[in-house]
XYZ file of N, CA and C in Angstrom:
492
model
N -34.934 34.647 -56.077
C -35.526 33.766 -57.001
C -36.978 33.680 -57.251
N -37.332 33.671 -58.413
C -38.801 33.662 -58.627
C -39.324 32.254 -58.774
N -40.712 32.282 -58.773
C -41.204 30.781 -58.773
C -40.991 30.465 -60.416
N -40.821 31.270 -61.261
C -40.610 30.861 -62.633
C -39.187 30.184 -62.730
N -38.129 30.871 -62.129
C -36.862 30.376 -62.032
C -36.719 29.196 -61.460
N -37.438 28.928 -60.252
C -37.505 27.681 -59.634
C -37.919 26.545 -60.501
N -39.228 26.784 -61.085
C -39.734 25.744 -61.951
C -38.885 25.361 -63.135
N -38.212 26.390 -63.732
C -37.489 26.162 -64.810
C -36.180 25.284 -64.559
N -35.440 25.650 -63.322
C -34.281 24.843 -62.846
C -34.793 23.290 -62.622
N -35.975 23.068 -61.974
C -36.368 21.736 -61.500
C -36.940 21.050 -62.759
N -37.184 21.680 -63.821
C -37.696 21.054 -65.098
C -36.736 20.272 -65.683
N -35.532 20.504 -65.359
C -34.137 19.877 -65.802
C -33.933 18.533 -65.139
N -34.827 18.195 -64.273
C -34.764 16.895 -63.526
C -35.864 15.957 -64.086
N -35.365 14.857 -64.652
C -36.351 13.952 -65.310
C -36.986 12.973 -64.268
N -38.311 12.815 -64.529
C -39.008 11.948 -63.431
C -39.895 11.089 -64.264
N -40.223 9.847 -63.646
C -41.351 9.045 -64.011
C -42.602 9.577 -63.940
N -43.611 8.961 -64.536
C -45.097 9.447 -64.463
C -45.927 8.293 -63.939
N -46.888 8.667 -63.045
C -47.802 7.606 -62.439
C -49.049 8.140 -62.637
N -50.109 7.262 -62.624
C -51.546 7.744 -62.578
C -51.993 7.165 -61.115
N -52.302 7.996 -60.234
C -52.771 7.710 -58.931
C -54.302 7.608 -58.941
N -54.755 6.628 -58.369
C -56.234 6.379 -58.227
C -56.797 5.983 -56.907
N -57.976 6.230 -56.709
C -58.502 6.051 -55.372
C -60.107 6.079 -55.705
N -60.714 5.796 -54.407
C -62.187 5.769 -54.393
C -62.597 7.094 -53.648
N -63.598 7.970 -54.359
C -63.964 9.231 -53.764
C -65.590 8.856 -53.454
N -65.736 8.312 -52.378
C -67.110 8.103 -51.915
C -67.958 7.357 -53.129
N -67.388 6.211 -53.475
C -67.967 5.556 -54.555
C -67.684 5.830 -55.989
N -66.918 6.900 -56.240
C -66.709 7.412 -57.635
C -65.182 7.286 -57.737
N -64.580 6.721 -58.894
C -63.243 6.662 -59.146
C -62.737 8.042 -59.202
N -61.426 8.259 -58.778
C -60.826 9.608 -58.876
C -59.381 9.282 -59.286
N -58.829 10.079 -60.052
C -57.383 9.838 -60.550
C -56.608 11.163 -60.878
N -55.389 11.141 -60.806
C -54.581 12.168 -61.248
C -53.207 11.805 -61.678
N -52.683 12.446 -62.538
C -51.411 12.325 -63.122
C -50.316 12.816 -62.077
N -49.317 12.146 -61.814
C -48.133 12.707 -60.906
C -46.885 12.241 -61.483
N -45.903 13.294 -61.308
C -44.587 12.893 -61.462
C -43.710 13.129 -60.189
N -44.304 13.671 -59.238
C -43.688 13.774 -57.850
C -43.999 12.507 -57.012
N -43.540 11.285 -57.375
C -43.659 10.086 -56.727
C -42.342 9.350 -56.643
N -42.093 8.752 -55.490
C -40.788 8.191 -55.557
C -40.710 6.987 -54.317
N -39.952 6.114 -54.384
C -39.684 5.064 -53.598
C -39.106 5.701 -52.213
N -39.642 5.450 -51.125
C -38.966 6.101 -49.889
C -38.171 5.168 -49.032
N -38.756 3.897 -48.892
C -38.037 2.824 -48.048
C -38.502 1.409 -48.527
N -37.425 0.543 -48.361
C -37.641 -0.746 -48.720
C -38.322 -1.607 -47.422
N -37.673 -1.221 -46.163
C -38.219 -1.950 -45.208
C -38.500 -0.917 -43.928
N -39.806 -0.613 -43.802
C -40.972 -1.110 -44.605
C -40.992 -0.521 -45.896
N -41.949 -1.212 -46.862
C -41.932 -0.553 -48.267
C -42.945 0.671 -48.186
N -42.175 1.762 -48.554
C -43.041 3.005 -48.363
C -42.618 3.716 -49.793
N -43.652 4.474 -50.082
C -43.577 5.395 -51.387
C -44.164 6.695 -50.929
N -43.553 7.843 -51.601
C -44.016 9.234 -51.381
C -44.658 9.744 -52.523
N -45.769 10.426 -52.378
C -46.400 11.121 -53.383
C -46.736 12.513 -52.919
N -46.553 13.557 -53.902
C -46.787 14.858 -53.534
C -47.955 15.276 -54.343
N -49.016 15.860 -53.495
C -50.244 16.286 -54.140
C -50.452 17.796 -54.020
N -51.109 18.464 -54.963
C -51.214 19.888 -54.739
C -52.456 20.131 -53.700
N -52.053 21.021 -52.861
C -53.283 21.377 -51.716
C -54.298 21.838 -52.430
N -55.423 21.529 -52.170
C -56.793 22.242 -52.625
C -57.312 21.487 -53.889
N -56.502 20.496 -54.502
C -56.993 19.803 -55.550
C -57.876 18.646 -55.370
N -58.591 18.203 -56.083
C -59.559 17.143 -55.834
C -58.975 15.920 -55.148
N -57.908 15.450 -55.779
C -57.090 14.347 -55.264
C -56.452 14.546 -53.879
N -56.159 15.785 -53.505
C -55.820 16.192 -52.193
C -56.805 15.917 -51.243
N -58.114 16.142 -51.473
C -59.231 15.971 -50.668
C -59.566 14.434 -50.619
N -59.415 13.742 -51.695
C -59.580 12.278 -51.693
C -58.615 11.648 -50.956
N -57.251 11.926 -51.036
C -56.318 11.195 -50.483
C -56.199 11.449 -48.932
N -56.783 12.565 -48.443
C -56.661 12.866 -47.004
C -58.021 12.235 -46.372
N -59.040 11.798 -47.236
C -60.132 11.202 -46.614
C -60.037 9.751 -46.690
N -59.513 9.164 -47.753
C -59.348 7.827 -48.113
C -58.132 7.246 -48.087
N -57.784 6.285 -47.247
C -56.638 5.728 -46.929
C -55.906 4.832 -47.968
N -56.763 4.375 -48.852
C -56.292 3.353 -49.816
C -56.249 3.858 -51.183
N -55.179 3.594 -51.944
C -54.960 4.187 -53.248
C -53.877 3.259 -54.060
N -53.750 3.602 -55.209
C -52.825 2.828 -56.137
C -52.231 3.710 -57.123
N -51.092 3.447 -57.505
C -50.164 4.214 -58.469
C -49.868 3.162 -59.585
N -50.134 3.465 -60.960
C -49.624 2.923 -61.972
C -48.527 3.600 -62.723
N -47.384 2.953 -62.823
C -46.278 3.502 -63.463
C -46.534 3.536 -65.079
N -46.533 4.645 -65.751
C -47.093 4.682 -67.097
C -45.795 4.416 -68.025
N -46.294 3.682 -68.891
C -45.321 3.340 -70.091
C -45.194 4.633 -71.124
N -44.327 4.610 -72.032
C -44.198 5.525 -73.183
C -45.545 5.543 -73.956
N -46.145 4.467 -74.251
C -47.450 4.620 -74.910
C -48.535 5.135 -74.356
N -48.397 5.347 -73.011
C -49.594 5.899 -72.102
C -49.531 7.494 -72.024
N -48.883 8.101 -72.893
C -48.844 9.706 -72.846
C -50.102 10.130 -72.884
N -51.008 9.720 -73.829
C -52.372 10.395 -73.829
C -53.187 10.177 -72.518
N -52.854 8.983 -71.818
C -53.574 8.726 -70.520
C -52.882 9.872 -69.542
N -51.613 10.100 -69.406
C -51.101 10.934 -68.552
C -51.644 12.355 -68.754
N -51.802 12.788 -70.116
C -52.277 13.981 -70.475
C -53.749 14.160 -70.025
N -54.551 13.049 -70.303
C -56.058 13.153 -69.872
C -56.391 13.426 -68.514
N -55.408 12.785 -67.503
C -55.788 12.956 -66.102
C -54.849 14.076 -65.485
N -54.187 14.666 -66.235
C -53.337 15.960 -65.818
C -54.228 17.205 -65.881
N -55.395 17.325 -66.605
C -56.132 18.468 -66.804
C -57.066 18.584 -65.412
N -57.045 19.795 -65.025
C -57.668 19.920 -63.677
C -59.163 20.251 -63.710
N -59.631 20.776 -64.719
C -61.085 21.045 -64.831
C -61.536 20.046 -65.924
N -62.120 18.796 -65.550
C -62.384 17.838 -66.473
C -63.831 17.224 -66.129
N -64.376 16.395 -66.891
C -65.470 15.678 -66.595
C -65.136 14.659 -65.509
N -66.207 13.840 -65.146
C -66.020 12.887 -64.157
C -65.039 11.990 -64.647
N -63.994 11.541 -63.625
C -63.087 10.510 -64.035
C -63.599 9.040 -64.516
N -64.803 8.992 -64.110
C -65.433 7.543 -64.617
C -65.493 7.526 -66.077
N -65.771 8.626 -66.801
C -65.766 8.692 -68.237
C -64.419 8.616 -68.693
N -63.428 9.099 -68.176
C -62.155 8.990 -68.687
C -61.601 7.622 -68.597
N -62.079 6.804 -67.730
C -61.494 5.398 -67.658
C -62.234 4.463 -68.689
N -63.330 4.944 -69.327
C -64.209 4.161 -70.015
C -63.355 3.346 -71.174
N -62.546 3.837 -71.867
C -61.865 3.105 -72.778
C -60.576 2.658 -72.477
N -60.151 2.620 -71.217
C -58.815 2.105 -70.812
C -58.925 0.789 -70.047
N -58.030 -0.197 -70.534
C -57.974 -1.518 -69.967
C -57.541 -1.360 -68.512
N -58.548 -1.886 -67.762
C -57.939 -1.581 -66.220
C -58.667 -2.749 -65.304
N -58.176 -2.825 -64.201
C -58.807 -3.699 -63.193
C -58.690 -3.194 -61.842
N -59.372 -3.634 -60.860
C -59.467 -3.106 -59.433
C -58.282 -3.907 -58.605
N -57.443 -3.211 -57.769
C -56.494 -3.918 -57.090
C -57.101 -4.714 -56.087
N -56.697 -5.907 -55.733
C -57.335 -6.661 -54.805
C -57.092 -6.114 -53.300
N -56.248 -5.283 -53.097
C -56.045 -4.836 -51.665
C -56.592 -3.544 -51.293
N -56.944 -2.777 -52.557
C -57.329 -1.233 -52.263
C -58.801 -1.090 -52.935
N -58.942 -1.953 -53.988
C -60.216 -1.636 -54.654
C -59.785 -0.452 -55.742
N -58.776 0.206 -55.841
C -58.285 1.276 -56.572
C -58.169 0.682 -57.984
N -58.479 1.500 -59.050
C -58.130 1.085 -60.322
C -56.737 1.045 -60.734
N -56.272 0.001 -61.448
C -54.912 -0.221 -61.983
C -54.986 -0.270 -63.356
N -54.099 0.255 -64.231
C -53.965 0.157 -65.574
C -53.298 -1.026 -66.100
N -54.005 -1.899 -66.851
C -53.460 -3.083 -67.371
C -52.233 -3.072 -68.148
N -51.900 -1.840 -68.848
C -50.683 -1.786 -69.638
C -49.616 -0.893 -68.928
N -49.759 -0.676 -67.738
C -48.819 0.184 -66.937
C -47.420 -0.757 -66.936
N -46.441 -0.156 -66.677
C -45.161 -0.753 -66.394
C -45.176 -1.547 -65.167
N -45.769 -1.055 -64.061
C -45.781 -1.505 -62.659
C -46.887 -0.786 -62.065
N -47.296 -1.536 -60.936
C -48.221 -0.805 -60.124
C -48.094 -1.253 -58.630
N -48.493 -0.152 -57.859
C -48.458 -0.372 -56.338
C -49.711 -0.063 -55.839
N -50.165 -0.761 -54.700
C -51.326 -0.505 -53.985
C -50.914 -0.018 -52.580
N -51.540 0.994 -52.062
C -50.978 1.598 -50.847
C -52.056 1.901 -49.702
N -51.619 2.038 -48.649
C -52.345 2.532 -47.379
C -51.560 3.685 -46.916
N -52.243 4.887 -46.765
C -51.658 5.980 -46.315
C -51.185 5.844 -44.802
N -49.929 6.124 -44.617
C -49.187 6.012 -43.221
C -49.205 7.426 -42.795
N -48.689 8.412 -43.505
C -48.649 9.792 -42.859
C -48.891 10.754 -44.127
N -49.460 12.024 -43.668
C -49.827 13.150 -44.477
C -49.037 14.277 -43.893
N -48.236 15.094 -44.692
C -47.303 16.036 -44.165
C -47.468 17.200 -45.056
N -48.107 18.393 -44.526
C -48.157 19.612 -45.104
C -46.805 19.968 -45.686
N -46.719 20.513 -46.931
C -45.308 20.986 -47.379
C -45.611 22.084 -48.376
N -45.555 23.322 -47.825
C -45.898 24.459 -48.869
C -47.219 24.376 -49.401
N -47.284 24.557 -50.732
C -48.573 24.405 -51.520
C -48.918 22.981 -51.928
N -48.241 22.158 -51.287
C -48.589 20.566 -51.603
C -48.661 19.827 -50.282
N -48.927 18.577 -50.351
C -48.976 17.810 -49.223
C -48.258 16.538 -49.570
N -47.364 15.951 -48.623
C -46.656 14.825 -49.031
C -47.524 13.589 -48.342
N -47.946 12.560 -49.157
C -48.564 11.410 -48.768
C -47.544 10.293 -48.747
N -47.413 9.726 -47.588
C -46.481 8.482 -47.505
C -47.378 7.319 -47.399
N -47.040 6.514 -48.327
C -47.997 5.279 -48.399
C -47.238 4.050 -48.231
N -47.879 3.175 -47.415
C -47.193 1.809 -47.166
C -47.670 0.927 -48.288
N -46.752 0.290 -49.003
C -47.058 -0.596 -50.195
C -47.620 -1.887 -49.723
N -48.815 -2.168 -50.085
C -49.560 -3.334 -49.618
C -49.298 -4.432 -50.673
N -49.026 -4.008 -52.013
C -48.767 -5.003 -52.998
C -48.087 -4.183 -54.004
N -47.133 -5.020 -54.874
C -46.366 -4.345 -55.982
C -46.317 -5.339 -57.033
N -46.488 -4.929 -58.151
C -46.425 -5.808 -59.338
C -45.789 -5.332 -60.689
N -44.953 -5.920 -61.389
C -44.499 -5.578 -62.611
C -45.438 -6.080 -63.535
N -45.770 -5.213 -64.436
C -46.962 -5.611 -65.460
C -46.322 -5.685 -66.844
N -45.414 -4.691 -67.343
C -45.052 -4.644 -68.662
C -43.417 -4.234 -68.697
N -42.664 -5.096 -68.056
C -41.314 -4.633 -67.857
C -40.447 -4.225 -69.124
N -40.888 -4.841 -70.244
C -40.186 -4.778 -71.418
C -40.640 -3.417 -72.215
N -41.537 -2.584 -71.832
C -42.001 -1.473 -72.492
C -41.171 -0.184 -71.950
N -40.801 0.830 -72.757
C -40.124 1.975 -72.225
C -40.972 2.899 -71.378
N -40.346 3.486 -70.473
C -41.129 4.373 -69.571
C -41.463 5.620 -70.119
N -42.421 6.233 -69.548
C -42.902 7.726 -69.784
C -42.250 8.545 -68.798
N -41.638 9.590 -69.237
C -40.852 10.614 -68.304
C -41.349 11.940 -68.373
N -40.999 12.700 -67.502
C -41.378 14.240 -67.574
C -39.862 14.954 -67.459
N -39.682 15.695 -68.447
C -38.535 16.292 -68.502
C -38.681 17.759 -69.329
N -38.100 18.759 -68.752
C -38.282 20.059 -69.262
C -39.751 20.350 -69.755
N -40.620 20.077 -68.839
C -42.029 20.380 -68.958
C -42.855 19.741 -69.866
N -42.176 18.628 -70.477
C -42.843 17.926 -71.513
C -42.743 16.292 -71.300
N -43.674 15.584 -71.820
C -43.379 14.172 -71.628
C -42.456 13.621 -72.755
N -41.596 12.565 -72.368
C -40.568 12.188 -72.963
C -40.469 10.570 -72.954
N -39.627 10.072 -73.658
C -39.243 8.589 -73.329
C -37.818 8.438 -73.617
N -37.303 7.281 -73.197
C -36.055 6.878 -73.324
C -35.998 5.537 -74.011
N -35.146 5.429 -75.070
C -35.105 4.089 -75.760
C -34.569 3.109 -74.967
N -35.042 1.761 -74.905
C -34.537 0.797 -74.141
C -33.278 0.095 -74.834
N -32.218 -0.115 -74.088
C -30.951 -0.684 -74.641
C -30.714 -1.897 -73.802
N -30.262 -2.867 -74.440
C -29.938 -4.308 -73.751
C -28.662 -4.147 -73.191
């Protein structure tokens, strides 16, 4: 099996999209992620996969506090903005986005996200070319529960219509 075949097969799995944020020595840092999931309810844990060698990998292995904003369908441009690996400072990319700082972590949270969690890293596990970051959820909030979610499916951003 080739890497291309592996990626093509897993592109058939739809995932949600989050914006992960943290503090990088006084500078806000962010990345778009689709490898994020609920891991445990008791204790409340989430799992995030971060590419080894990326800026956020370095940030999250040094800084134990971070947040994840669950993106809505209308936030596809935000997802695309923070998915680019070679980009200007993240501070400039946040300039036109409505956001606030989480009270538990100080990490940026998007005001128009579907939901947000603030986390403290519990464990970091090397896994191939990525690192799994297990975070204890310090706070969780629903922000826009009526908006449709942004999904990643077949290597593209997608949305699902809401039905009652």
